[in-house]
């Protein structure tokens, strides 16, 4: 086929067909539109203000590596005046996370950003390797997900940042919309398309790649020759998400706008107030001070199950009752260090600590 | 019908796909012409290359690479550093010295 010229500059040879628009564009125009769209996402949602300290959740994978590069580029180009940090969580998975963290360490030098690594071992006293050798591969993603969420907040607090940005892209969000529909999780469906979330005591989290297609992120990394790590986690993948993902990729192959269409559908759902009201009120965990909808946060419950050799206790109600029947929590139980939320405005956490 | 020549190609993998191909990111291959068919000359196109790779280069888990005669959705293909969607996808006819890159987008972020 004859080479085609770029639909934007009408000059250079096109190298990419944009999934979002079908336009055929050249390399320089691709870099420019990709970066400009992320900039527009950031400014339209007013994500940052000058002087903000922002941590980039960095796994060494494609999305967070491109995010770190693009955040640095935009911060310099548009004078956001942000202080950027890399924040990585080391789950303790030999042959997977140890290798990907080497990538993050190289990114730290390449992008000249301070890096903080917080490990599950340090925070919880358990690595994922040890958790899996104890409980097996079933449900291990539950432990990992709960532990990672809290570890990111704690790492961000230690860095004194105002904001965490993550590399979630349009494909990830469309997948989550589909999963929430399939599970009938209306409350999550209502919030999963939000670009920025903030609980009362948590640090702001946002997704500057909300509208960026995975194809374009990978192409961007390829053409910029960015250094990223790509291996599937060695423990069981999230099978349900895997199905949603395969389905989404089939839809995208038939009609590339499907991804953005699904995000728009998710945004268009309006969740009634009475549905929102069924969500539990947020409080702080009596044991570790982290936000929780129960007396104990999920991480403390999971950790107690692990420590007492009854990890199933957190998965089923029956096992939970069995754990309770075994007697009270031992006084010398390993617990998570107490969490002091970044803003001490309405500090209920301090009161809890003094009475605990 | 003249026999098509063997083509020397460079094949590269990224995004974790190399794990299916002997954990080697870069391969130089000599692609033989497709076997002659009774009716017409089969084209030496990327569809043929994908099938040939499955039979000759792939080491494990073919279903992660090939689906319904083409690459699995979520795998990006570039021909000489251009998105194959601009080159006719699987029907692009390969030339001597072409570079074909396969990148999986399916691995974690």
Coordinates of C-alpha atoms in Angstrom, one line a residue:
Chain A
X1 CA 0.0 0.0 0.0
X2 CA 1.1 3.5 -0.7
X3 CA 2.3 5.4 2.4
X4 CA -0.2 7.9 3.6
X5 CA 0.5 11.2 5.0
X6 CA -0.6 12.3 8.5
X7 CA -4.2 13.5 8.9
X8 CA -3.0 16.3 11.2
X9 CA 0.1 17.8 9.6
X10 CA -0.5 16.6 6.1
X11 CA 3.2 16.2 5.8
X12 CA 5.0 13.3 7.5
X13 CA 4.2 9.7 6.9
X14 CA 1.4 8.2 9.1
X15 CA 2.6 5.5 11.5
X16 CA -0.5 4.9 13.6
X17 CA -4.2 4.6 13.3
X18 CA -5.8 6.2 16.4
X19 CA -8.4 3.8 17.9
X20 CA -10.4 6.7 19.3
X21 CA -10.8 8.6 16.1
X22 CA -9.6 6.4 13.2
X23 CA -7.2 9.1 12.2
X24 CA -3.9 8.2 10.6
X25 CA -1.2 10.2 12.1
X26 CA 2.6 10.6 12.1
X27 CA 4.9 10.0 15.0
X28 CA 5.4 13.6 16.1
X29 CA 1.7 14.4 15.9
X30 CA 0.9 11.3 17.8
X31 CA 3.2 12.3 20.7
X32 CA 1.7 15.8 20.6
X33 CA -2.0 14.7 20.6
X34 CA -1.4 12.0 23.2
X35 CA 0.3 14.4 25.6
X36 CA -2.2 17.2 24.9
X37 CA -5.2 15.0 25.6
X38 CA -3.7 14.0 29.0
X39 CA -3.0 17.7 29.7
X40 CA -6.6 18.5 28.8
X41 CA -7.9 15.7 31.1
X42 CA -5.8 17.1 33.9
X43 CA -6.8 20.7 33.4
X44 CA -10.5 20.1 32.8
X45 CA -10.8 18.1 36.0
X46 CA -8.6 20.6 37.9
X47 CA -6.6 17.8 39.3
X48 CA -3.7 19.8 40.7
X49 CA -2.8 23.1 42.0
X50 CA 0.7 24.8 41.9
X51 CA 2.9 23.5 44.7
X52 CA 1.2 20.1 45.0
X53 CA 3.3 17.2 46.0
X54 CA 2.2 14.3 43.8
X55 CA 3.2 10.6 44.0
X56 CA 3.1 8.5 40.9
X57 CA 2.1 4.9 41.8
X58 CA 4.8 3.1 39.9
X59 CA 4.9 -0.6 39.3
X60 CA 7.5 -0.6 36.5
X61 CA 4.8 -1.7 34.0
X62 CA 3.8 0.1 30.9
X63 CA 1.1 2.3 32.2
X64 CA 2.9 3.8 35.2
X65 CA 6.2 4.1 33.3
X66 CA 4.4 6.1 30.6
X67 CA 2.5 8.1 33.2
X68 CA 5.8 9.1 35.0
X69 CA 7.3 10.2 31.7
X70 CA 4.2 12.1 30.6
X71 CA 3.7 13.7 34.0
X72 CA 7.3 14.9 34.0
X73 CA 6.9 16.2 30.4
X74 CA 3.7 18.1 31.1
X75 CA 4.9 19.5 34.4
X76 CA 7.8 21.1 32.6
X77 CA 5.9 22.1 29.5
X78 CA 2.9 23.7 31.2
X79 CA 4.5 24.8 34.4
X80 CA 2.2 22.8 36.7
X81 CA 4.7 23.5 39.4
X82 CA 4.3 20.0 40.9
X83 CA 6.8 18.1 43.0
X84 CA 6.8 14.6 41.6
X85 CA 7.7 11.4 43.4
X86 CA 7.7 7.7 42.5
X87 CA 5.9 5.4 45.0
X88 CA 6.2 1.7 44.6
X89 CA 4.8 -1.1 46.7
X90 CA 6.9 -4.2 47.0
X91 CA 4.4 -7.1 47.5
X92 CA 7.3 -9.6 48.0
X93 CA 6.8 -11.7 44.9
X94 CA 10.1 -13.2 43.9
X95 CA 10.7 -13.3 40.1
X96 CA 8.0 -10.7 39.5
X97 CA 8.0 -7.7 41.7
X98 CA 11.7 -7.8 42.5
X99 CA 12.4 -7.5 38.7
X100 CA 9.8 -4.8 38.1
X101 CA 11.2 -2.8 41.0
X102 CA 14.6 -2.8 39.2
X103 CA 12.8 -1.0 36.3
X104 CA 11.4 1.6 38.7
X105 CA 14.8 2.2 40.1
X106 CA 16.1 2.9 36.6
X107 CA 13.1 5.2 36.0
X108 CA 14.1 7.1 39.2
X109 CA 17.4 8.0 37.6
X110 CA 16.0 8.4 34.0
X111 CA 13.3 10.8 35.2
X112 CA 15.2 12.3 38.1
X113 CA 12.4 11.7 40.7
X114 CA 12.7 10.6 44.3
X115 CA 11.5 7.0 44.8
X116 CA 10.0 5.5 47.9
X117 CA 9.4 1.7 48.1
X118 CA 7.2 0.4 50.8
X119 CA 7.1 -3.4 51.3
X120 CA 4.3 -5.7 52.6
X121 CA 7.0 -7.3 54.7
X122 CA 7.8 -4.0 56.4
X123 CA 4.2 -3.0 56.9
X124 CA 2.4 -6.3 57.5
X125 CA 5.2 -8.7 58.3
X126 CA 4.1 -10.9 55.4
X127 CA 5.3 -11.1 51.8
X128 CA 3.0 -12.3 49.1
X129 CA 5.3 -15.3 48.6
X130 CA 4.8 -16.3 52.3
X131 CA 1.0 -15.6 52.1
X132 CA 0.7 -17.8 49.0
X133 CA 2.8 -20.6 50.6
X134 CA 0.4 -20.4 53.6
X135 CA -3.0 -20.0 52.0
X136 CA -2.4 -21.2 48.4
X137 CA -3.2 -19.3 45.2
X138 CA -7.0 -19.2 45.8
X139 CA -8.0 -15.8 47.1
X140 CA -4.5 -14.5 47.2
X141 CA -5.5 -11.5 45.0
X142 CA -7.9 -10.4 47.8
X143 CA -5.0 -10.1 50.2
X144 CA -2.8 -8.4 47.7
X145 CA -5.5 -5.9 46.6
X146 CA -6.5 -4.9 50.2
X147 CA -2.9 -4.7 51.3
X148 CA -1.8 -2.7 48.3
X149 CA -4.5 -0.1 48.7
X150 CA -3.6 0.6 52.3
X151 CA 0.2 0.5 51.5
X152 CA -0.2 3.1 48.8
X153 CA -1.9 5.5 51.2
X154 CA 0.6 4.9 53.9
X155 CA 3.5 5.3 51.5
X156 CA 2.0 8.5 50.2
X157 CA 1.6 9.8 53.8
X158 CA 5.2 9.1 54.5
X159 CA 6.1 11.2 51.5
X160 CA 3.8 14.0 52.7
X161 CA 2.2 14.1 49.3
X162 CA -1.2 15.7 48.5
X163 CA -2.1 13.4 45.7
X164 CA -1.5 9.9 44.2
X165 CA -1.8 9.4 40.5
X166 CA -2.2 6.0 39.0
X167 CA -1.7 4.6 35.5
X168 CA -5.3 3.3 35.1
X169 CA -6.2 3.7 31.5
X170 CA -9.4 3.8 29.5
X171 CA -9.4 0.1 28.9
X172 CA -9.0 -0.6 32.7
X173 CA -11.9 1.7 33.5
X174 CA -14.2 0.2 30.8
X175 CA -13.4 -3.2 32.1
X176 CA -14.3 -2.1 35.6
X177 CA -17.6 -0.7 34.4
X178 CA -18.4 -4.0 32.7
X179 CA -17.5 -6.0 35.9
X180 CA -19.6 -3.8 38.1
X181 CA -22.6 -4.3 35.8
X182 CA -22.0 -8.1 35.7
X183 CA -21.8 -8.2 39.5
X184 CA -24.7 -5.8 40.0
X185 CA -22.5 -3.6 42.1
X186 CA -24.4 -0.4 41.6
X187 CA -22.6 1.6 44.2
X188 CA -19.2 0.9 42.7
X189 CA -20.7 1.4 39.2
X190 CA -21.6 4.9 40.3
X191 CA -18.1 5.8 41.4
X192 CA -15.8 3.7 39.2
X193 CA -15.7 6.3 36.4
X194 CA -14.7 9.2 38.6
X195 CA -11.4 10.6 37.6
X196 CA -10.6 11.6 41.2
X197 CA -11.6 9.9 44.4
X198 CA -11.1 11.1 47.9
X199 CA -12.3 9.5 51.1
X200 CA -12.5 11.6 54.3
X201 CA -9.2 10.6 55.6
X202 CA -7.5 9.4 52.5
X203 CA -5.2 11.1 50.0
X204 CA -6.7 12.2 46.7
X205 CA -6.2 9.6 44.0
X206 CA -6.7 10.3 40.3
X207 CA -6.3 8.8 36.9
X208 CA -4.9 11.1 34.3
X209 CA -5.0 8.3 31.7
X210 CA -8.8 7.9 32.2
X211 CA -9.4 8.6 28.5
X212 CA -6.1 7.2 27.1
X213 CA -6.4 3.9 25.2
X214 CA -4.1 1.1 26.1
X215 CA -3.1 0.8 22.5
X216 CA -1.8 4.3 22.5
X217 CA 0.0 4.0 25.8
X218 CA 1.9 0.9 24.5
X219 CA 2.6 2.6 21.2
X220 CA 3.8 5.7 23.0
X221 CA 6.2 3.6 25.1
X222 CA 7.4 1.8 22.0
X223 CA 8.1 4.9 19.9
X224 CA 9.7 6.7 22.9
X225 CA 11.7 3.5 23.7
X226 CA 10.6 3.8 27.3
X227 CA 12.0 1.2 29.7
X228 CA 9.2 -0.9 31.2
X229 CA 8.6 -4.3 32.6
X230 CA 6.0 -6.7 31.3
X231 CA 5.4 -10.0 33.0
X232 CA 2.2 -11.4 34.3
X233 CA 2.1 -11.8 38.1
X234 CA 3.2 -15.4 38.8
X235 CA 0.2 -15.9 41.2
X236 CA -3.3 -16.5 39.9
X237 CA -4.5 -13.7 37.8
X238 CA -7.9 -12.2 38.5
X239 CA -9.9 -14.6 36.4
X240 CA -13.1 -12.6 36.4
X241 CA -11.3 -9.5 35.2
X242 CA -9.6 -11.6 32.6
X243 CA -13.0 -12.5 31.0
X244 CA -14.1 -8.9 31.1
X245 CA -10.8 -8.0 29.4
X246 CA -11.0 -10.6 26.7
X247 CA -14.6 -9.5 26.0
X248 CA -13.7 -5.9 25.8
X249 CA -10.8 -6.6 23.4
X250 CA -13.2 -8.4 21.1
X251 CA -15.6 -5.5 21.2
X252 CA -12.7 -3.1 20.5
X253 CA -11.6 -5.2 17.5
X254 CA -15.1 -4.9 16.1
X255 CA -15.5 -1.2 16.9
X256 CA -12.6 0.7 18.4
X257 CA -14.8 3.3 20.0
X258 CA -16.3 0.6 22.3
X259 CA -14.0 1.5 25.1
X260 CA -14.8 5.1 25.3
X261 CA -18.5 4.3 24.7
X262 CA -18.5 2.0 27.7
X263 CA -16.8 4.7 29.9
X264 CA -19.5 7.2 28.8
X265 CA -22.2 4.7 29.6
X266 CA -20.7 4.3 33.1
X267 CA -20.6 8.0 33.6
X268 CA -24.2 8.4 32.4
X269 CA -25.6 6.1 35.2
X270 CA -27.1 8.1 38.0
X271 CA -27.1 6.3 41.3
X272 CA -30.1 7.1 43.4
X273 CA -29.4 8.6 46.8
X274 CA -31.1 5.6 48.6
X275 CA -28.6 3.3 46.9
X276 CA -25.7 5.4 48.0
X277 CA -27.2 5.5 51.5
X278 CA -26.9 1.7 51.8
X279 CA -23.1 2.1 51.8
X280 CA -21.7 1.9 55.3
X281 CA -20.5 5.0 57.0
X282 CA -16.7 5.4 56.9
X283 CA -15.0 5.3 60.3
X284 CA -11.4 4.6 61.4
X285 CA -10.2 1.1 62.2
X286 CA -10.0 0.6 65.9
X287 CA -6.7 -1.3 65.6
X288 CA -4.7 0.6 63.0
X289 CA -6.5 3.9 62.4
X290 CA -6.9 3.4 58.7
X291 CA -10.3 4.2 57.2
X292 CA -12.8 1.4 57.5
X293 CA -16.5 0.7 57.2
X294 CA -16.3 -1.7 60.2
X295 CA -14.6 -1.7 63.6
X296 CA -11.6 -3.4 62.0
X297 CA -10.4 -2.5 58.5
X298 CA -10.0 -5.2 55.9
X299 CA -6.2 -5.3 56.2
X300 CA -6.3 -5.8 60.0
X301 CA -8.9 -8.6 59.6
X302 CA -6.9 -10.3 56.9
X303 CA -3.7 -10.0 58.9
X304 CA -5.4 -11.4 62.0
X305 CA -6.6 -14.4 60.0
X306 CA -3.0 -15.0 58.7
X307 CA -1.4 -14.6 62.1
X308 CA -3.9 -17.0 63.7
X309 CA -3.6 -19.5 60.9
X310 CA -7.2 -19.0 59.9
X311 CA -7.0 -17.0 56.8
X312 CA -10.3 -18.3 55.5
X313 CA -11.9 -16.2 58.3
X314 CA -12.0 -13.2 56.1
X315 CA -13.5 -14.9 53.1
X316 CA -16.6 -16.5 54.5
X317 CA -18.9 -15.6 57.4
X318 CA -18.9 -19.2 58.6
X319 CA -15.1 -19.2 59.1
X320 CA -15.3 -15.7 60.7
X321 CA -17.6 -17.1 63.3
X322 CA -15.3 -20.0 63.9
X323 CA -12.4 -17.6 64.4
X324 CA -14.4 -15.6 66.9
X325 CA -15.4 -18.8 68.7
X326 CA -11.7 -19.7 69.0
X327 CA -11.4 -16.9 71.5
X328 CA -10.4 -13.2 71.6
X329 CA -7.6 -11.7 69.6
X330 CA -4.3 -12.6 71.3
X331 CA -2.7 -9.5 72.9
X332 CA 0.6 -10.2 71.2
X333 CA -0.9 -10.4 67.7
X334 CA 1.2 -8.7 65.0
X335 CA -0.6 -5.6 64.0
X336 CA -0.2 -2.8 61.4
X337 CA 1.5 0.3 62.7
X338 CA -1.0 3.0 63.7
X339 CA -2.0 5.3 60.8
X340 CA -2.0 9.0 61.2
X341 CA -4.0 10.5 58.3
X342 CA -2.3 13.4 56.5
X343 CA -4.8 16.1 57.4
X344 CA -5.4 16.3 61.2
X345 CA -8.5 18.5 60.7
X346 CA -11.2 16.5 62.4
X347 CA -8.7 14.0 64.0
X348 CA -11.0 11.2 65.3
X349 CA -8.1 8.8 64.8
X350 CA -6.1 10.4 67.7
X351 CA -9.0 9.8 70.1
X352 CA -9.2 6.1 69.0
X353 CA -5.5 5.7 69.5
X354 CA -5.6 7.0 73.1
X355 CA -8.4 4.7 74.1
X356 CA -7.1 1.6 72.3
Chain B
X1 CA 3.4 -19.8 -11.6
X2 CA 6.9 -18.8 -10.4
X3 CA 7.8 -19.9 -7.0
X4 CA 8.1 -17.1 -4.4
X5 CA 11.5 -16.7 -2.8
X6 CA 12.4 -17.3 0.8
X7 CA 12.2 -14.0 2.7
X8 CA 14.6 -12.9 5.4
X9 CA 12.7 -11.1 8.1
X10 CA 13.4 -9.7 11.5
X11 CA 10.7 -10.5 14.1
X12 CA 10.6 -8.7 17.5
X13 CA 8.5 -9.3 20.5
X14 CA 7.5 -7.0 23.4
X15 CA 5.1 -6.6 26.3
X16 CA 5.8 -10.2 27.5
X17 CA 5.1 -12.0 24.2
X18 CA 8.7 -13.0 24.1
X19 CA 8.0 -15.5 26.9
X20 CA 6.1 -17.6 24.4
X21 CA 9.0 -17.5 21.9
X22 CA 11.9 -19.0 23.8
X23 CA 12.2 -15.8 25.9
X24 CA 14.0 -14.1 23.0
X25 CA 12.9 -10.6 22.0
X26 CA 14.6 -10.6 18.6
X27 CA 14.5 -13.3 16.0
X28 CA 15.9 -13.5 12.4
X29 CA 13.9 -15.9 10.3
X30 CA 14.0 -17.2 6.8
X31 CA 10.3 -17.5 5.8
X32 CA 9.8 -20.1 3.1
X33 CA 7.2 -19.4 0.5
X34 CA 3.7 -20.8 1.2
X35 CA 3.1 -24.3 -0.2
X36 CA 1.6 -24.0 -3.7
X37 CA -2.1 -24.5 -3.9
X38 CA -4.0 -25.8 -6.9
X39 CA -6.0 -22.8 -7.7
X40 CA -3.8 -19.8 -7.1
X41 CA -0.5 -18.7 -5.5
X42 CA -0.9 -18.2 -1.8
X43 CA 0.3 -14.8 -0.7
X44 CA 3.3 -14.4 1.6
X45 CA 1.4 -12.1 3.9
X46 CA 1.3 -11.5 7.6
X47 CA -1.5 -14.0 8.1
X48 CA 0.8 -16.6 6.6
X49 CA 3.7 -15.4 8.8
X50 CA 1.5 -15.7 11.9
X51 CA 0.6 -19.3 11.0
X52 CA 4.2 -20.1 10.2
X53 CA 5.4 -18.6 13.5
X54 CA 2.9 -20.7 15.4
X55 CA 4.2 -23.9 13.7
X56 CA 7.9 -23.0 13.7
X57 CA 8.8 -20.4 16.3
X58 CA 6.2 -20.6 19.1
X59 CA 7.3 -22.6 22.1
X60 CA 4.2 -22.6 24.4
X61 CA 0.6 -21.6 24.9
X62 CA -0.4 -20.9 21.3
X63 CA -3.8 -19.5 22.5
X64 CA -2.1 -16.5 24.0
X65 CA -0.7 -15.6 20.5
X66 CA -3.2 -16.7 17.8
X67 CA -6.9 -16.7 17.7
X68 CA -9.2 -17.4 14.7
X69 CA -6.2 -17.3 12.3
X70 CA -4.8 -14.0 13.4
X71 CA -3.2 -12.5 16.5
X72 CA -5.2 -12.5 19.6
X73 CA -7.1 -9.2 20.3
X74 CA -4.8 -7.0 22.4
X75 CA -1.6 -7.8 20.5
X76 CA -0.3 -4.8 18.5
X77 CA 1.6 -5.4 15.3
X78 CA 4.0 -3.0 13.5
X79 CA 5.5 -3.5 10.1
X80 CA 8.7 -1.5 9.6
X81 CA 7.6 0.6 12.6
X82 CA 4.2 1.4 11.2
X83 CA 0.9 0.2 12.8
X84 CA -0.2 -2.7 10.7
X85 CA -3.7 -1.2 10.6
X86 CA -2.3 1.2 8.1
X87 CA -0.8 -1.6 6.0
X88 CA -3.7 -3.8 5.4
X89 CA -3.2 -5.9 8.6
X90 CA -2.9 -9.6 7.9
X91 CA -3.1 -9.0 4.2
X92 CA 0.1 -7.0 4.0
X93 CA 2.5 -8.8 1.6
X94 CA 5.9 -9.2 3.1
X95 CA 9.1 -8.1 1.4
X96 CA 12.7 -9.1 1.8
X97 CA 14.2 -7.4 5.0
X98 CA 10.9 -6.4 6.6
X99 CA 10.8 -6.0 10.3
X100 CA 7.6 -7.2 12.1
X101 CA 7.0 -6.3 15.8
X102 CA 4.4 -8.0 18.0
X103 CA 3.6 -6.4 21.3
X104 CA 1.2 -7.6 23.9
X105 CA -0.8 -5.0 25.7
X106 CA -2.3 -7.6 28.1
X107 CA 0.2 -7.5 30.9
X108 CA -0.2 -5.5 34.0
X109 CA 0.4 -1.8 34.3

